[in-house]
Coordinates of C-alpha atoms and ligand atoms in Angstrom, one line a residue:
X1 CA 47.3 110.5 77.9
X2 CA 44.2 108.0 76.9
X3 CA 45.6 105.0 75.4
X4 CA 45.7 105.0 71.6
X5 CA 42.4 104.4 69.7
X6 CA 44.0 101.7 67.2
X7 CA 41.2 101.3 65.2
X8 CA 41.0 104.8 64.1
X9 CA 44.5 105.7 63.8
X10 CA 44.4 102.7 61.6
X11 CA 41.3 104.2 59.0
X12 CA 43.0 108.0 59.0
X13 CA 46.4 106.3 58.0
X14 CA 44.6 103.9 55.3
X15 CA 42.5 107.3 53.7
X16 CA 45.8 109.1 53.6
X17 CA 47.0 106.8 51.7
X18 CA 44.8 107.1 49.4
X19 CA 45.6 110.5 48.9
X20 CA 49.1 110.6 48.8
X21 CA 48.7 107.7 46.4
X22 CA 46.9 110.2 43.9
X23 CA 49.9 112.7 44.4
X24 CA 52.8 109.9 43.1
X25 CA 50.5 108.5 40.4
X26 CA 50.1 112.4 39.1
X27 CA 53.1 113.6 39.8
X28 CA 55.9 113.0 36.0
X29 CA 59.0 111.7 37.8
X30 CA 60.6 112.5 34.4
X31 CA 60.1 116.1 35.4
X32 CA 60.2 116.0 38.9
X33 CA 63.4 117.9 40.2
X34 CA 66.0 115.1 42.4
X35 CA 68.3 116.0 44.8
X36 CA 71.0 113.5 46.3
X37 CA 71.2 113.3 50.1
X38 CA 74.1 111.2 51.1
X39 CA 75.5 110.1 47.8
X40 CA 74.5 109.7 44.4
X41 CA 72.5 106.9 44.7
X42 CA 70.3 108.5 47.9
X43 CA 67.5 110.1 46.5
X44 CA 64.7 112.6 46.9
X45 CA 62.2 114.8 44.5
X46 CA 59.7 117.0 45.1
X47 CA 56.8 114.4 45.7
X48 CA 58.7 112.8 48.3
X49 CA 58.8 116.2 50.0
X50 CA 55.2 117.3 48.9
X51 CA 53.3 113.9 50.3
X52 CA 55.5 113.5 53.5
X53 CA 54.0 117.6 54.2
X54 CA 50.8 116.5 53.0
X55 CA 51.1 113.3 55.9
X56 CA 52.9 115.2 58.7
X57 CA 50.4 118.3 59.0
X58 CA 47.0 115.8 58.2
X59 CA 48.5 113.6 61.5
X60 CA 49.6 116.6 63.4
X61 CA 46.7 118.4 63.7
X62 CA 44.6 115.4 64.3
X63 CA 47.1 114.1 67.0
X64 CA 48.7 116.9 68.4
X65 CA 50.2 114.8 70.9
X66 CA 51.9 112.3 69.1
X67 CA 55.6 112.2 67.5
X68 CA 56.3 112.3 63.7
X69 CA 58.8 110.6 62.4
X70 CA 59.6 111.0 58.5
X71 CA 62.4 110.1 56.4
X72 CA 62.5 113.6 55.3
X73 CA 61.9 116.0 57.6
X74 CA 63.2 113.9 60.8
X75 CA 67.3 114.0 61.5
X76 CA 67.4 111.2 63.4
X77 CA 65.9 107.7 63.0
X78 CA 65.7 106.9 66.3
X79 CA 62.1 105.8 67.6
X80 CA 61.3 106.5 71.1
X81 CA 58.6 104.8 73.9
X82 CA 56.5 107.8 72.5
X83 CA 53.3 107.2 70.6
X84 CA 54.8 107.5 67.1
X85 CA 54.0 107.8 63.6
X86 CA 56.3 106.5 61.3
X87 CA 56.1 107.9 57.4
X88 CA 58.1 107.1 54.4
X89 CA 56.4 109.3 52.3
X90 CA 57.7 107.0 49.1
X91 CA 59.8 103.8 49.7
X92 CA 61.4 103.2 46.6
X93 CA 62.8 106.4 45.4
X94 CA 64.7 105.1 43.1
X95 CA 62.6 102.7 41.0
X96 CA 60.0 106.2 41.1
X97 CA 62.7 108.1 40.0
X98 CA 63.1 105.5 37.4
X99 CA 59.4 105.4 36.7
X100 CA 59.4 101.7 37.7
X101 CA 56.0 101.0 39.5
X102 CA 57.1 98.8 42.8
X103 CA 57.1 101.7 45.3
X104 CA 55.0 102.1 48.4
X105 CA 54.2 105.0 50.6
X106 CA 54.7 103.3 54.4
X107 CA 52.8 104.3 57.6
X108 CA 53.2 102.9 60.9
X109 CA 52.4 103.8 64.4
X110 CA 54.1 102.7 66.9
X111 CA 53.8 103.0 70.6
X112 CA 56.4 101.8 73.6
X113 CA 58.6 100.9 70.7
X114 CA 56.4 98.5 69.0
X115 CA 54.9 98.8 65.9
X116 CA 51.0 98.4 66.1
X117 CA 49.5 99.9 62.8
X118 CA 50.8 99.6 59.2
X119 CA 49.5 100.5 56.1
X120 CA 51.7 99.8 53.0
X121 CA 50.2 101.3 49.1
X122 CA 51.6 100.8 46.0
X123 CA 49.3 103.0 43.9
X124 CA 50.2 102.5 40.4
X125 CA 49.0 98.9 41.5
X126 CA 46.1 99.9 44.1
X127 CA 47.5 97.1 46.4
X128 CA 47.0 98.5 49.8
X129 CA 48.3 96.3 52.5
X130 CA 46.7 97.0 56.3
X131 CA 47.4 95.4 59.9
X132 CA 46.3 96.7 63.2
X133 CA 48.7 94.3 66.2
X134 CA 46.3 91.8 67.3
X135 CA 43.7 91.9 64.4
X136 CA 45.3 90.1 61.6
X137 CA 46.8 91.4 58.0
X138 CA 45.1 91.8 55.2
X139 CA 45.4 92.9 51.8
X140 CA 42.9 95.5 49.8
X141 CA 43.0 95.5 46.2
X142 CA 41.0 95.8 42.8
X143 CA 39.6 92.3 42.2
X144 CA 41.3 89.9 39.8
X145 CA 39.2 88.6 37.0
X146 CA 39.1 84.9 37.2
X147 CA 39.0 84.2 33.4
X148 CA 40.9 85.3 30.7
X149 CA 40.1 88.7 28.7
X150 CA 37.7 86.9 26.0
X151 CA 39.4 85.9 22.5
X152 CA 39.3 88.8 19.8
X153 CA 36.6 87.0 17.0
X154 CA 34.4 84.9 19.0
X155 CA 31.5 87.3 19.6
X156 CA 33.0 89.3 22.4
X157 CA 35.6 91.4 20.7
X158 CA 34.7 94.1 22.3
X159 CA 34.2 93.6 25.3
X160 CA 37.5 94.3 27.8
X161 CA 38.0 92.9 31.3
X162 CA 36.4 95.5 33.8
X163 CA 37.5 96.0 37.2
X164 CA 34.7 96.9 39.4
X165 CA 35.5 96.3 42.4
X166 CA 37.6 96.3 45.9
X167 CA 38.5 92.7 47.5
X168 CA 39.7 92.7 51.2
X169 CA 42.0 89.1 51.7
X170 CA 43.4 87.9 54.9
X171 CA 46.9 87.3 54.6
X172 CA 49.3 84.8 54.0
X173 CA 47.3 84.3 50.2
X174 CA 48.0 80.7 50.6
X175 CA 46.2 79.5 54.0
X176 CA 47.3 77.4 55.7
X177 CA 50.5 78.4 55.0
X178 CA 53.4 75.6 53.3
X179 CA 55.9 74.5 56.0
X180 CA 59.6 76.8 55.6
X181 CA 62.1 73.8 53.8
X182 CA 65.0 76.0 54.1
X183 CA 67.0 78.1 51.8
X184 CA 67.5 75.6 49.3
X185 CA 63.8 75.8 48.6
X186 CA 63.7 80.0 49.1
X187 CA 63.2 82.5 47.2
X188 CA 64.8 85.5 49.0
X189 CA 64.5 89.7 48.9
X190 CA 68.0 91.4 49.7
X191 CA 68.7 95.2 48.7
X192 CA 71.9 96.4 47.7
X193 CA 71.4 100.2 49.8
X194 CA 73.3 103.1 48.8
X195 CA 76.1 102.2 51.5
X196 CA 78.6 100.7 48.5
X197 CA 81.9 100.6 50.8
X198 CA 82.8 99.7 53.8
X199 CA 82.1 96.6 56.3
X200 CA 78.7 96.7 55.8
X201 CA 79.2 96.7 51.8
X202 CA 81.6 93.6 52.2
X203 CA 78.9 91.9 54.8
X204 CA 76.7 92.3 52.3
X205 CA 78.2 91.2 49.2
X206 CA 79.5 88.2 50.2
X207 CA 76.7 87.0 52.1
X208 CA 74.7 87.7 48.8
X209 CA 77.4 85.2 47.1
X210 CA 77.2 82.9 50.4
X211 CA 73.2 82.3 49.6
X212 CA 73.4 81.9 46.1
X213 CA 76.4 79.7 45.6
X214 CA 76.2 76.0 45.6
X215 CA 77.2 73.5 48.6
X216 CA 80.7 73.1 46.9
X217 CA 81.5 76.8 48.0
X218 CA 79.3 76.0 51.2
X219 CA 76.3 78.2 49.8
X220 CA 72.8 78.1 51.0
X221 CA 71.8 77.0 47.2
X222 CA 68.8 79.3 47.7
X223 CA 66.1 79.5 44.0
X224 CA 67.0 82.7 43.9
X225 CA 67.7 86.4 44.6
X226 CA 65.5 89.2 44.1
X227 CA 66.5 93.0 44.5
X228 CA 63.4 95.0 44.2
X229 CA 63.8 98.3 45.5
X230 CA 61.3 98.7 48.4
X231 CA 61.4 97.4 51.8
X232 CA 57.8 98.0 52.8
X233 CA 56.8 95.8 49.8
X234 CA 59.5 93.1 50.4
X235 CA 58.0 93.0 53.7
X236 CA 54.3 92.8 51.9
X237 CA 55.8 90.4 50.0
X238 CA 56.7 87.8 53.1
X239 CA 53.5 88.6 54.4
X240 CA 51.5 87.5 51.5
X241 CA 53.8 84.3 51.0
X242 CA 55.5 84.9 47.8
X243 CA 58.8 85.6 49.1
X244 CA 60.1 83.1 51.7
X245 CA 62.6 86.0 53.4
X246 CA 63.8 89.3 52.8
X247 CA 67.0 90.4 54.3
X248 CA 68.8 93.8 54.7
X249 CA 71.1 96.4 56.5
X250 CA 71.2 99.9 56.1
X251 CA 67.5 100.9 56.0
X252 CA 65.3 102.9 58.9
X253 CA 62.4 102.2 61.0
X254 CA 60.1 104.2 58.5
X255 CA 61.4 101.5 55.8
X256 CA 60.1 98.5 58.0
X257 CA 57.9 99.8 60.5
X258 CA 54.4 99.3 58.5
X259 CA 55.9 96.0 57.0
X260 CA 56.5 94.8 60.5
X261 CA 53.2 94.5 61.5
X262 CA 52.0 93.2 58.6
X263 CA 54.2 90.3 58.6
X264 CA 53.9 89.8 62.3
X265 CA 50.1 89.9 61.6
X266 CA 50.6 87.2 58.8
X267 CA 52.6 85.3 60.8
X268 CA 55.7 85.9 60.1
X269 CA 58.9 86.4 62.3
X270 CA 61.2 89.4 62.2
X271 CA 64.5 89.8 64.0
X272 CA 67.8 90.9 63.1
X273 CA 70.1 90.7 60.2
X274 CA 73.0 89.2 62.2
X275 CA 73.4 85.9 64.0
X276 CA 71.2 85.4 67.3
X277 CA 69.7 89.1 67.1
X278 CA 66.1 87.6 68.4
X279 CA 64.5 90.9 69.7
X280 CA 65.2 93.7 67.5
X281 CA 64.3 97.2 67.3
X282 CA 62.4 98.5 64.4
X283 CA 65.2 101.4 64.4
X284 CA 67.7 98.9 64.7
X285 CA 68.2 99.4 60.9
X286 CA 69.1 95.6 60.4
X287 CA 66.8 92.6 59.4
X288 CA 65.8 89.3 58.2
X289 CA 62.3 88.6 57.6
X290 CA 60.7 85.3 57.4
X291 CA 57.0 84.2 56.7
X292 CA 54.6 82.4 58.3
X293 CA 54.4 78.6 58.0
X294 CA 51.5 76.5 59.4
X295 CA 52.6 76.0 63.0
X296 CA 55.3 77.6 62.5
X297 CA 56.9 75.0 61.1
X298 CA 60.7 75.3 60.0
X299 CA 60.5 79.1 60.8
X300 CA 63.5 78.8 63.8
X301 CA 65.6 76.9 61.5
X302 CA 64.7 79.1 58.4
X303 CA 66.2 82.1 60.8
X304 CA 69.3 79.9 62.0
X305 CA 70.2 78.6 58.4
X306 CA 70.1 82.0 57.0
X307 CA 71.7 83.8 60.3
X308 CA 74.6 80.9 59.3
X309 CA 75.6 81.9 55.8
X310 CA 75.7 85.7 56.8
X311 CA 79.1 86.6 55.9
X312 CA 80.6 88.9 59.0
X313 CA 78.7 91.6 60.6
X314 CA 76.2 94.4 59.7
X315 CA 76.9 97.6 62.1
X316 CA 75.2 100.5 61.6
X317 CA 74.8 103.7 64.1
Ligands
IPD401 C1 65.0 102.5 50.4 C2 64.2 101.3 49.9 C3 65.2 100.3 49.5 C4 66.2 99.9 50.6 C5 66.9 101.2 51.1 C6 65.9 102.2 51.5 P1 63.7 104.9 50.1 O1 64.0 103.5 50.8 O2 63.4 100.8 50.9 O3 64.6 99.1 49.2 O4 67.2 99.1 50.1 O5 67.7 100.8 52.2 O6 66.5 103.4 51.9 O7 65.0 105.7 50.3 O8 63.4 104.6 48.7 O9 62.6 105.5 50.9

């Protein structure tokens, strides 16, 4: 089989993007029918279905050759050394479901387990977020107006901000990046998941309490919290700089494999949600991601002094 052409799997993923971006922005979620899958927080509608079809028969019969792998039509997570497309077809379900606009549809390829393409879209925002392994991240988005929206009454009352046009910006936004000073200076991603028993729920709960709480109950006194509901975008998130790490157990390869290479790409680290995990595998289904810093500097001890307020261990099958 020729190897890969990286480039090009890189432009069909970022123009399907585009389309199934138009299907979630059309599509009501108040009237769009939602099944449960594992429990009653584990969700799926009709436009999760609908795009991922849309995705999986566009790739297949442009790559015949290559694997699909898709949250909803794959029974099993697992990633082989395959050439591999990776598809959530709408990270974030819930907040959809919700009609709260910080979802994503995710697309990775991956090849000899690594991820090498990703392409991240939130289209009720137009951010599209695109890294090919080697080539650098970069974010593609309608360009911000640099002045405020002009003052109703002083000549201009009419006139409304306009935005005309695409900007494509190397991530991290901030470069060079700001050296990592450690949690107590960190603003942090962490998702509660739809696991709410169990050692995994206890791992997770107390380590959220272990990162929060101050040094009297030996916490990591971190700024804050944040929950937001998609793991592609917390990983978009780390790669643009805004969020120093994002943490979590329970999600799959098609949650994090886009977001992967982007925050590679940005510089950023990822490896695994439990103490000393250094290599881990994008199925792996635990993770703590950390951005880039100039030099890398205080990335290793970002990792340790997290890894060192995680509160037992995450397992997952
Ligand atoms: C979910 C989101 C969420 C994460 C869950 C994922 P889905 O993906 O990424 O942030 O906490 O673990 O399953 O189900 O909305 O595609």
């Amino acid at each position: 089989m020729a190897e890969p052409n990286l480039q090009e799997i890189h432009d069909s993923l970022f123009s399907l993007a585009i389309r199934a971006g138009a299907m979630i922005t059309s599509a009501n979620p108040h009237l769009n029918p939602i099944d449960t899958k594992k429990n009653s927080s584990d969700l799926v509608t009709e436009t999760d279905k609908a795009v991922e079809d849309m995705v999986s028969s566009s790739l297949k019969s442009k790559y015949p050759d290559y694997t699909f792998l898709g949250e909803e039509t794959s029974t099993s997570g697992a990633l082989t050394p395959a050439p591999t497309f990776i598809v959530d077809p709408i990270d974030g379900t819930t907040n959809f479901v919700h009609a709260h606009p910080y979802i994503s549809i995710s697309m990775a390829f991956a090849h000899k387990l690594k991820p090498l393409v990703g392409i991240v879209y939130n289209p009720f925002t137009q951010q599209l977020y695109h890294a090919i392994h080697g080539k650098g991240a970069y974010l593609t988005a309608p360009s911000i107006p640099t002045s405020h929206p002009p003052l109703p009454g002083k000549g201009e009352s009419n006139v409304e901000p306009v935005v005309s046009a695409y900007t494509r910006t190397k991530l991290p936004l901030k470069s060079p990046a700001p050296p990592l000073a450690g949690l107590t200076q960190a603003l942090v991603a962490v998702e509660w998941g739809n696991e709410r028993s169990g050692n995994n729920w206890e791992t997770k709960t107390r380590t959220f309490s272990s990162l929060a709480g101050d040094a009297s109950t030996d916490g990591g006194m971190v700024h804050s919290l944040r929950s937001l509901g998609s793991a592609a975008l917390n990983c978009c998130a780390v790669a643009r700089g805004d969020l120093d790490a994002y943490w979590e157990g329970g999600c799959w390869a098609w949650d994090v494999g886009a977001g992967w290479v982007i925050v590679e790409e940005a510089g950023g680290k990822v490896v695994g949600g439990n103490e000393g995990e250094w290599e881990p595998r994008v199925d792996g289904r635990q993770y703590l991601v950390v951005r880039g810093s100039e030099g890398r500097k205080g990335q290793e001890e970002m990792i340790k002094e997290f890894w060192g307020k995680v509160r037992g261990r995450l397992e997952y099958e």
